[in-house]
GROMACS .gro file of C-alpha atoms in nm:
model
  382
    1MET     CA    1  -3.263   1.444   2.336
    2GLU     CA    2  -3.572   1.662   2.371
    3THR     CA    3  -3.425   1.937   2.157
    4CYS     CA    4  -3.120   1.979   1.942
    5THR     CA    5  -3.024   2.346   1.939
    6CYS     CA    6  -2.665   2.260   1.848
    7GLY     CA    7  -2.782   2.054   1.553
    8GLU     CA    8  -3.029   2.320   1.439
    9ILE     CA    9  -2.759   2.587   1.436
   10THR     CA   10  -2.518   2.357   1.254
   11ILE     CA   11  -2.774   2.266   0.989
   12ASP     CA   12  -2.865   2.634   0.947
   13ILE     CA   13  -2.498   2.712   0.884
   14LEU     CA   14  -2.475   2.437   0.623
   15PHE     CA   15  -2.785   2.554   0.439
   16SER     CA   16  -2.686   2.921   0.451
   17HIS     CA   17  -2.347   2.849   0.292
   18TRP     CA   18  -2.458   2.583   0.045
   19PRO     CA   19  -2.342   2.527  -0.227
   20PHE     CA   20  -2.073   2.797  -0.190
   21TYR     CA   21  -1.909   2.666   0.123
   22VAL     CA   22  -1.586   2.710   0.316
   23PRO     CA   23  -1.434   2.360   0.345
   24LYS     CA   24  -1.312   2.399   0.703
   25LEU     CA   25  -1.649   2.531   0.820
   26VAL     CA   26  -1.839   2.252   0.645
   27GLU     CA   27  -1.591   2.000   0.782
   28ASN     CA   28  -1.667   2.105   1.139
   29CYS     CA   29  -2.042   2.114   1.075
   30VAL     CA   30  -2.056   1.768   0.920
   31CYS     CA   31  -1.836   1.618   1.191
   32LEU     CA   32  -2.068   1.763   1.454
   33LEU     CA   33  -2.376   1.627   1.278
   34ARG     CA   34  -2.206   1.288   1.252
   35ASN     CA   35  -2.154   1.296   1.630
   36LEU     CA   36  -2.513   1.401   1.700
   37SER     CA   37  -2.640   1.118   1.480
   38TYR     CA   38  -2.471   0.853   1.691
   39GLN     CA   39  -2.738   0.614   1.828
   40VAL     CA   40  -3.008   0.860   1.724
   41HIS     CA   41  -3.250   0.571   1.667
   42ARG     CA   42  -3.221   0.484   2.037
   43GLU     CA   43  -3.187   0.828   2.193
   44ILE     CA   44  -3.477   1.023   2.040
   45PRO     CA   45  -3.794   1.060   2.250
   46GLN     CA   46  -4.035   0.768   2.216
   47ALA     CA   47  -3.780   0.582   2.006
   48GLU     CA   48  -3.983   0.263   2.028
   49ARG     CA   49  -4.250   0.400   1.795
   50TYR     CA   50  -3.993   0.409   1.513
   51GLN     CA   51  -3.861   0.057   1.570
   52GLU     CA   52  -3.928  -0.206   1.303
   53ALA     CA   53  -3.895  -0.581   1.298
   54ALA     CA   54  -3.647  -0.739   1.062
   55PRO     CA   55  -3.809  -0.846   0.733
   56ASN     CA   56  -3.856  -1.214   0.657
   57VAL     CA   57  -3.558  -1.279   0.430
   58ALA     CA   58  -3.711  -1.600   0.301
   59ASN     CA   59  -3.990  -1.402   0.140
   60ASN     CA   60  -3.755  -1.155  -0.025
   61THR     CA   61  -3.553  -1.390  -0.241
   62GLY     CA   62  -3.575  -1.453  -0.609
   63PRO     CA   63  -3.430  -1.311  -0.930
   64HIS     CA   64  -3.475  -0.941  -1.000
   65ALA     CA   65  -3.360  -0.731  -1.290
   66ALA     CA   66  -3.068  -0.518  -1.172
   67SER     CA   67  -2.926  -0.194  -1.293
   68CYS     CA   68  -2.673   0.020  -1.112
   69PHE     CA   69  -2.926   0.233  -0.926
   70GLY     CA   70  -3.271   0.124  -1.032
   71ALA     CA   71  -3.493  -0.179  -1.043
   72LYS     CA   72  -3.777  -0.301  -1.255
   73LYS     CA   73  -4.085  -0.284  -1.038
   74GLY     CA   74  -4.298  -0.593  -1.012
   75LYS     CA   75  -4.673  -0.603  -1.003
   76GLY     CA   76  -4.869  -0.619  -0.683
   77LYS     CA   77  -4.790  -0.517  -0.329
   78LYS     CA   78  -4.430  -0.570  -0.220
   79PRO     CA   79  -4.280  -0.621   0.129
   80ILE     CA   80  -4.109  -0.319   0.284
   81GLU     CA   81  -3.756  -0.418   0.179
   82ASP     CA   82  -3.833  -0.637  -0.119
   83PRO     CA   83  -3.551  -0.597  -0.376
   84ALA     CA   84  -3.803  -0.491  -0.641
   85ASN     CA   85  -3.969  -0.228  -0.421
   86ASP     CA   86  -3.730   0.047  -0.523
   87THR     CA   87  -3.921   0.355  -0.407
   88VAL     CA   88  -3.971   0.451  -0.043
   89ASP     CA   89  -4.072   0.811   0.015
   90PHE     CA   90  -4.019   1.008   0.334
   91PRO     CA   91  -4.351   1.072   0.514
   92LYS     CA   92  -4.520   1.404   0.447
   93ARG     CA   93  -4.488   1.654   0.729
   94THR     CA   94  -4.771   1.872   0.855
   95SER     CA   95  -4.532   2.104   1.041
   96PRO     CA   96  -4.165   2.199   0.997
   97ALA     CA   97  -3.909   1.962   1.147
   98ARG     CA   98  -3.745   2.095   1.462
   99GLY     CA   99  -3.475   1.990   1.703
  100TYR     CA  100  -3.357   1.631   1.679
  101GLU     CA  101  -3.592   1.566   1.386
  102LEU     CA  102  -3.365   1.773   1.163
  103LEU     CA  103  -3.089   1.514   1.194
  104PHE     CA  104  -3.271   1.263   0.973
  105GLN     CA  105  -3.469   1.480   0.732
  106PRO     CA  106  -3.424   1.430   0.355
  107GLU     CA  107  -3.277   1.780   0.306
  108VAL     CA  108  -2.987   1.698   0.538
  109VAL     CA  109  -2.936   1.355   0.383
  110ARG     CA  110  -2.913   1.518   0.040
  111ILE     CA  111  -2.635   1.744   0.167
  112TYR     CA  112  -2.439   1.436   0.276
  113ILE     CA  113  -2.495   1.288  -0.068
  114SER     CA  114  -2.375   1.606  -0.242
  115LEU     CA  115  -2.065   1.617  -0.025
  116LEU     CA  116  -1.986   1.253  -0.100
  117LYS     CA  117  -2.012   1.321  -0.472
  118GLU     CA  118  -1.838   1.660  -0.488
  119SER     CA  119  -1.599   1.706  -0.196
  120LYS     CA  120  -1.230   1.621  -0.222
  121THR     CA  121  -1.158   1.686   0.147
  122PRO     CA  122  -1.087   1.356   0.327
  123ALA     CA  123  -1.230   1.473   0.660
  124ILE     CA  124  -1.558   1.581   0.496
  125LEU     CA  125  -1.584   1.249   0.310
  126GLU     CA  126  -1.516   1.055   0.628
  127ALA     CA  127  -1.769   1.253   0.833
  128SER     CA  128  -2.039   1.236   0.564
  129ALA     CA  129  -2.001   0.859   0.530
  130GLY     CA  130  -1.993   0.830   0.910
  131ALA     CA  131  -2.316   1.028   0.945
  132ILE     CA  132  -2.485   0.800   0.693
  133GLN     CA  133  -2.350   0.497   0.878
  134ASN     CA  134  -2.502   0.623   1.203
  135LEU     CA  135  -2.838   0.716   1.050
  136CYS     CA  136  -2.867   0.375   0.885
  137ALA     CA  137  -2.784   0.186   1.204
  138GLY     CA  138  -3.061  -0.016   1.364
  139ARG     CA  139  -3.401  -0.126   1.245
  140TRP     CA  140  -3.600   0.196   1.254
  141THR     CA  141  -3.836   0.376   1.020
  142TYR     CA  142  -3.613   0.664   0.915
  143GLY     CA  143  -3.317   0.432   0.873
  144ARG     CA  144  -3.523   0.245   0.614
  145TYR     CA  145  -3.620   0.570   0.441
  146ILE     CA  146  -3.259   0.687   0.430
  147ARG     CA  147  -3.129   0.356   0.291
  148SER     CA  148  -3.382   0.381   0.011
  149ALA     CA  149  -3.318   0.752  -0.048
  150LEU     CA  150  -2.945   0.693  -0.090
  151ARG     CA  151  -3.015   0.434  -0.355
  152GLN     CA  152  -3.266   0.656  -0.537
  153GLU     CA  153  -3.020   0.949  -0.529
  154LYS     CA  154  -2.749   0.725  -0.679
  155ALA     CA  155  -2.523   0.763  -0.378
  156LEU     CA  156  -2.425   0.397  -0.344
  157SER     CA  157  -2.160   0.427  -0.614
  158ALA     CA  158  -2.021   0.744  -0.452
  159ILE     CA  159  -1.975   0.559  -0.124
  160ALA     CA  160  -1.833   0.251  -0.297
  161ASP     CA  161  -1.581   0.474  -0.476
  162LEU     CA  162  -1.448   0.586  -0.137
  163LEU     CA  163  -1.312   0.235  -0.089
  164THR     CA  164  -1.033   0.334  -0.328
  165ASN     CA  165  -0.949   0.651  -0.133
  166GLU     CA  166  -0.587   0.681  -0.021
  167HIS     CA  167  -0.687   0.771   0.336
  168GLU     CA  168  -0.759   0.474   0.561
  169ARG     CA  169  -1.017   0.651   0.774
  170VAL     CA  170  -1.222   0.735   0.464
  171VAL     CA  171  -1.207   0.370   0.357
  172LYS     CA  172  -1.319   0.255   0.701
  173ALA     CA  173  -1.610   0.502   0.712
  174ALA     CA  174  -1.721   0.396   0.364
  175SER     CA  175  -1.704   0.030   0.463
  176GLY     CA  176  -1.918   0.091   0.771
  177ALA     CA  177  -2.174   0.289   0.574
  178LEU     CA  178  -2.201   0.017   0.310
  179ARG     CA  179  -2.253  -0.248   0.575
  180ASN     CA  180  -2.549  -0.062   0.723
  181LEU     CA  181  -2.688   0.025   0.381
  182ALA     CA  182  -2.681  -0.344   0.290
  183VAL     CA  183  -2.961  -0.409   0.538
  184ASP     CA  184  -3.188  -0.301   0.253
  185ALA     CA  185  -3.225  -0.603   0.025
  186ARG     CA  186  -3.203  -0.399  -0.295
  187ASN     CA  187  -2.896  -0.215  -0.167
  188LYS     CA  188  -2.738  -0.548  -0.074
  189GLU     CA  189  -2.786  -0.668  -0.430
  190LEU     CA  190  -2.627  -0.356  -0.581
  191ILE     CA  191  -2.342  -0.334  -0.331
  192GLY     CA  192  -2.263  -0.700  -0.392
  193LYS     CA  193  -2.249  -0.636  -0.764
  194HIS     CA  194  -2.045  -0.316  -0.765
  195ALA     CA  195  -1.851  -0.288  -0.435
  196ILE     CA  196  -1.725  -0.641  -0.367
  197PRO     CA  197  -1.419  -0.602  -0.597
  198ASN     CA  198  -1.296  -0.292  -0.411
  199LEU     CA  199  -1.371  -0.447  -0.073
  200VAL     CA  200  -1.161  -0.749  -0.170
  201LYS     CA  201  -0.879  -0.525  -0.297
  202ASN     CA  202  -0.858  -0.367   0.048
  203LEU     CA  203  -0.798  -0.699   0.220
  204PRO     CA  204  -0.436  -0.783   0.306
  205GLY     CA  205  -0.254  -1.006   0.061
  206GLY     CA  206  -0.207  -1.018  -0.313
  207GLN     CA  207  -0.053  -0.729  -0.505
  208GLN     CA  208  -0.214  -0.448  -0.302
  209ASN     CA  209   0.057  -0.363  -0.050
  210SER     CA  210  -0.120  -0.063   0.105
  211SER     CA  211  -0.386  -0.282   0.265
  212TRP     CA  212  -0.117  -0.457   0.468
  213ASN     CA  213  -0.079  -0.129   0.653
  214PHE     CA  214  -0.448  -0.101   0.739
  215SER     CA  215  -0.524  -0.118   1.109
  216GLU     CA  216  -0.694  -0.417   1.264
  217ASP     CA  217  -1.018  -0.218   1.303
  218THR     CA  218  -1.027  -0.129   0.933
  219VAL     CA  219  -0.961  -0.485   0.818
  220ILE     CA  220  -1.232  -0.616   1.050
  221SER     CA  221  -1.475  -0.350   0.927
  222ILE     CA  222  -1.414  -0.457   0.567
  223LEU     CA  223  -1.456  -0.825   0.654
  224ASN     CA  224  -1.780  -0.756   0.841
  225THR     CA  225  -1.912  -0.557   0.547
  226ILE     CA  226  -1.828  -0.838   0.306
  227ASN     CA  227  -2.006  -1.087   0.531
  228GLU     CA  228  -2.315  -0.865   0.552
  229VAL     CA  229  -2.325  -0.825   0.174
  230ILE     CA  230  -2.281  -1.193   0.084
  231ALA     CA  231  -2.526  -1.323   0.346
  232GLU     CA  232  -2.846  -1.432   0.169
  233ASN     CA  233  -2.686  -1.308  -0.153
  234LEU     CA  234  -2.550  -1.590  -0.367
  235GLU     CA  235  -2.455  -1.362  -0.655
  236ALA     CA  236  -2.236  -1.152  -0.425
  237ALA     CA  237  -2.070  -1.468  -0.294
  238LYS     CA  238  -1.997  -1.569  -0.653
  239LYS     CA  239  -1.852  -1.224  -0.719
  240LEU     CA  240  -1.627  -1.264  -0.414
  241ARG     CA  241  -1.499  -1.593  -0.553
  242GLU     CA  242  -1.441  -1.441  -0.898
  243THR     CA  243  -1.231  -1.156  -0.754
  244GLN     CA  244  -0.988  -1.386  -0.569
  245GLY     CA  245  -1.155  -1.313  -0.238
  246ILE     CA  246  -1.128  -1.676  -0.126
  247GLU     CA  247  -0.749  -1.668  -0.157
  248LYS     CA  248  -0.721  -1.356   0.059
  249LEU     CA  249  -0.963  -1.485   0.321
  250VAL     CA  250  -0.780  -1.818   0.354
  251LEU     CA  251  -0.450  -1.629   0.375
  252ILE     CA  252  -0.582  -1.420   0.664
  253ASN     CA  253  -0.711  -1.736   0.829
  254LYS     CA  254  -0.390  -1.936   0.796
  255SER     CA  255  -0.095  -1.702   0.744
  256GLY     CA  256  -0.017  -1.659   1.113
  257ASN     CA  257   0.052  -1.284   1.095
  258ARG     CA  258  -0.302  -1.155   1.149
  259SER     CA  259  -0.471  -1.093   1.484
  260GLU     CA  260  -0.723  -1.331   1.637
  261LYS     CA  261  -1.005  -1.085   1.570
  262GLU     CA  262  -0.913  -1.064   1.203
  263VAL     CA  263  -0.890  -1.443   1.179
  264ARG     CA  264  -1.234  -1.483   1.333
  265ALA     CA  265  -1.387  -1.220   1.105
  266ALA     CA  266  -1.232  -1.383   0.797
  267ALA     CA  267  -1.344  -1.727   0.913
  268LEU     CA  268  -1.702  -1.603   0.948
  269VAL     CA  269  -1.697  -1.490   0.584
  270LEU     CA  270  -1.551  -1.824   0.477
  271GLN     CA  271  -1.822  -2.009   0.667
  272THR     CA  272  -2.089  -1.798   0.500
  273ILE     CA  273  -1.945  -1.889   0.160
  274TRP     CA  274  -1.922  -2.260   0.244
  275GLY     CA  275  -2.283  -2.245   0.360
  276TYR     CA  276  -2.389  -2.205  -0.003
  277LYS     CA  277  -2.425  -2.562  -0.126
  278GLU     CA  278  -2.425  -2.431  -0.484
  279LEU     CA  279  -2.063  -2.317  -0.442
  280ARG     CA  280  -1.914  -2.625  -0.278
  281LYS     CA  281  -1.851  -2.833  -0.589
  282PRO     CA  282  -1.697  -2.542  -0.786
  283LEU     CA  283  -1.478  -2.463  -0.486
  284GLU     CA  284  -1.370  -2.825  -0.447
  285LYS     CA  285  -1.284  -2.840  -0.819
  286GLU     CA  286  -1.054  -2.541  -0.762
  287GLY     CA  287  -0.874  -2.736  -0.490
  288TRP     CA  288  -1.037  -2.592  -0.180
  289LYS     CA  289  -1.122  -2.824   0.109
  290LYS     CA  290  -1.379  -2.797   0.385
  291SER     CA  291  -1.098  -2.735   0.634
  292ASP     CA  292  -1.003  -2.417   0.445
  293PHE     CA  293  -1.336  -2.269   0.549
  294GLN     CA  294  -1.301  -2.335   0.921
  295VAL     CA  295  -1.162  -2.098   1.180
  296ASN     CA  296  -0.791  -2.150   1.245
  297LEU     CA  297  -0.689  -1.971   1.564
  298ASN     CA  298  -0.368  -2.170   1.608
  299ASN     CA  299  -0.193  -1.946   1.355
  300ALA     CA  300  -0.336  -1.616   1.479
  301SER     CA  301  -0.083  -1.352   1.574
  302ARG     CA  302  -0.048  -1.295   1.948
  303SER     CA  303   0.045  -0.930   1.900
  304GLN     CA  304  -0.320  -0.830   1.906
  305SER     CA  305  -0.491  -0.590   2.143
  306SER     CA  306  -0.584  -0.706   2.492
  307HIS     CA  307  -0.959  -0.661   2.446
  308SER     CA  308  -1.162  -0.970   2.534
  309TYR     CA  309  -1.308  -1.184   2.260
  310ASP     CA  310  -1.517  -1.500   2.256
  311ASP     CA  311  -1.295  -1.808   2.272
  312SER     CA  312  -1.543  -2.053   2.124
  313THR     CA  313  -1.467  -2.215   1.791
  314LEU     CA  314  -1.704  -2.102   1.521
  315PRO     CA  315  -1.882  -2.404   1.369
  316LEU     CA  316  -1.947  -2.436   1.000
  317ILE     CA  317  -2.295  -2.312   0.918
  318ASP     CA  318  -2.539  -2.387   0.642
  319ARG     CA  319  -2.726  -2.116   0.455
  320ASN     CA  320  -3.049  -2.307   0.530
  321GLN     CA  321  -3.000  -2.255   0.901
  322LYS     CA  322  -3.152  -1.922   1.002
  323SER     CA  323  -3.056  -1.725   1.307
  324ASP     CA  324  -3.339  -1.558   1.495
  325LYS     CA  325  -3.114  -1.279   1.614
  326LYS     CA  326  -2.916  -1.050   1.388
  327PRO     CA  327  -2.643  -0.821   1.522
  328ASP     CA  328  -2.720  -0.453   1.549
  329ARG     CA  329  -2.589  -0.232   1.274
  330GLU     CA  330  -2.256  -0.069   1.324
  331GLU     CA  331  -2.229   0.289   1.438
  332ILE     CA  332  -1.940   0.529   1.467
  333GLN     CA  333  -1.889   0.585   1.835
  334MET     CA  334  -1.849   0.934   1.977
  335SER     CA  335  -1.500   0.869   2.109
  336ASN     CA  336  -1.152   0.963   2.000
  337MET     CA  337  -0.971   0.712   1.781
  338GLY     CA  338  -0.664   0.743   1.996
  339SER     CA  339  -0.329   0.914   1.982
  340ASN     CA  340  -0.172   0.638   1.774
  341THR     CA  341  -0.409   0.689   1.483
  342LYS     CA  342  -0.261   0.880   1.193
  343SER     CA  343  -0.466   1.177   1.081
  344LEU     CA  344  -0.581   1.262   0.732
  345ASP     CA  345  -0.458   1.616   0.724
  346ASN     CA  346  -0.497   1.697   1.093
  347ASN     CA  347  -0.537   1.503   1.414
  348TYR     CA  348  -0.907   1.563   1.472
  349SER     CA  349  -1.060   1.654   1.805
  350THR     CA  350  -1.330   1.878   1.934
  351PRO     CA  351  -1.196   2.233   1.972
  352ASN     CA  352  -1.272   2.238   2.343
  353GLU     CA  353  -1.089   1.914   2.414
  354ARG     CA  354  -0.743   2.044   2.328
  355GLY     CA  355  -0.793   2.416   2.322
  356ASP     CA  356  -0.716   2.438   1.953
  357HIS     CA  357  -0.995   2.606   1.758
  358ASN     CA  358  -0.821   2.546   1.427
  359ARG     CA  359  -0.871   2.173   1.447
  360THR     CA  360  -1.176   1.984   1.344
  361LEU     CA  361  -1.424   1.760   1.516
  362ASP     CA  362  -1.369   1.388   1.534
  363ARG     CA  363  -1.572   1.130   1.716
  364SER     CA  364  -1.512   0.834   1.491
  365GLY     CA  365  -1.369   0.531   1.658
  366ASP     CA  366  -1.469   0.184   1.761
  367LEU     CA  367  -1.781   0.033   1.612
  368GLY     CA  368  -2.073  -0.155   1.749
  369ASP     CA  369  -2.282  -0.109   2.061
  370MET     CA  370  -2.027   0.080   2.270
  371GLU     CA  371  -2.148   0.362   2.490
  372PRO     CA  372  -2.133   0.722   2.369
  373LEU     CA  373  -1.866   0.946   2.512
  374LYS     CA  374  -1.932   1.026   2.877
  375GLY     CA  375  -1.914   1.371   3.023
  376THR     CA  376  -2.002   1.561   2.709
  377THR     CA  377  -2.185   1.889   2.736
  378PRO     CA  378  -2.562   1.824   2.726
  379LEU     CA  379  -2.764   1.976   2.447
  380MET     CA  380  -2.929   2.305   2.531
  381LYS     CA  381  -3.306   2.330   2.538
  382ILE     CA  382  -3.496   2.590   2.344
   0.00000   0.00000   0.00000
């Protein structure tokens, strides 16, 4: 990724039409930028110079005054992602950003934020959240800047609000973005306080019937986001309990009509909750037993996909046991979601893939460390 002519042209189009934009044009531009942002923290030249080690969580704990999008700053020097260190500024540039650098500049991030707050077009909302999800993936310098910038620009609530969107793909993109944003300790605190109720509402069970129709991938994404938010976050775990999250998680674990992957993801959240010793007595008083917080694969539905998955039983864990390795952040892969996926308003694809120039770009799909789409046209050099 020496240069990014395609991205430069796309960003120029966005800026030249902003804020008076044509929705379909912006939709295509943002989808393309979302695609170009996939694994950007690994693909840019000399990517290793931007890599950062995970912060020591043990040094970042403690009570902090919380507001929706601000924090009371403490005195003295703070660690990089200390919950009270609420301001992280992008580095000053001595020359204009060019090529791939444009993908993660603050001006472009602010466009995503504006679209999340103002657009009503599902595809634009999905692509904007997906671009943020990709940019915030991984432990790298600009990912940290962007996580902080989104908090400072009061975009966390805009993304959390997308969890109530009627379109599943928007909900999934918002969930993935929130998971990666929660890497920032301050973001984790705020997301736990304000987004947990809507995340729980989107889980199958209870009075919300629409969530029963969510795909396996969407349910797993929501469960993984919940687990990321409540890890090392006792207040978020309490909020989950207060919003009847335990009931829904146990139902997924024991009902027998959810896939094995969903059962495992739900069990991991339950184990994280049980790991908080402070919650065990209150949970036991409510009638919950230790066995309710263990993985139960015997009742998992066998109508799941044929993809391989680890067979091992997940042991109960304690919050005092630290893992030296954390999973990489989720990214939206540059692959088609498949012909069985229902569209928002259209069935998205790149114009060249199906010969239809009236359709929009779509590269959202499976999450995680999957390879980017093979055989795509390489970026032109300038």
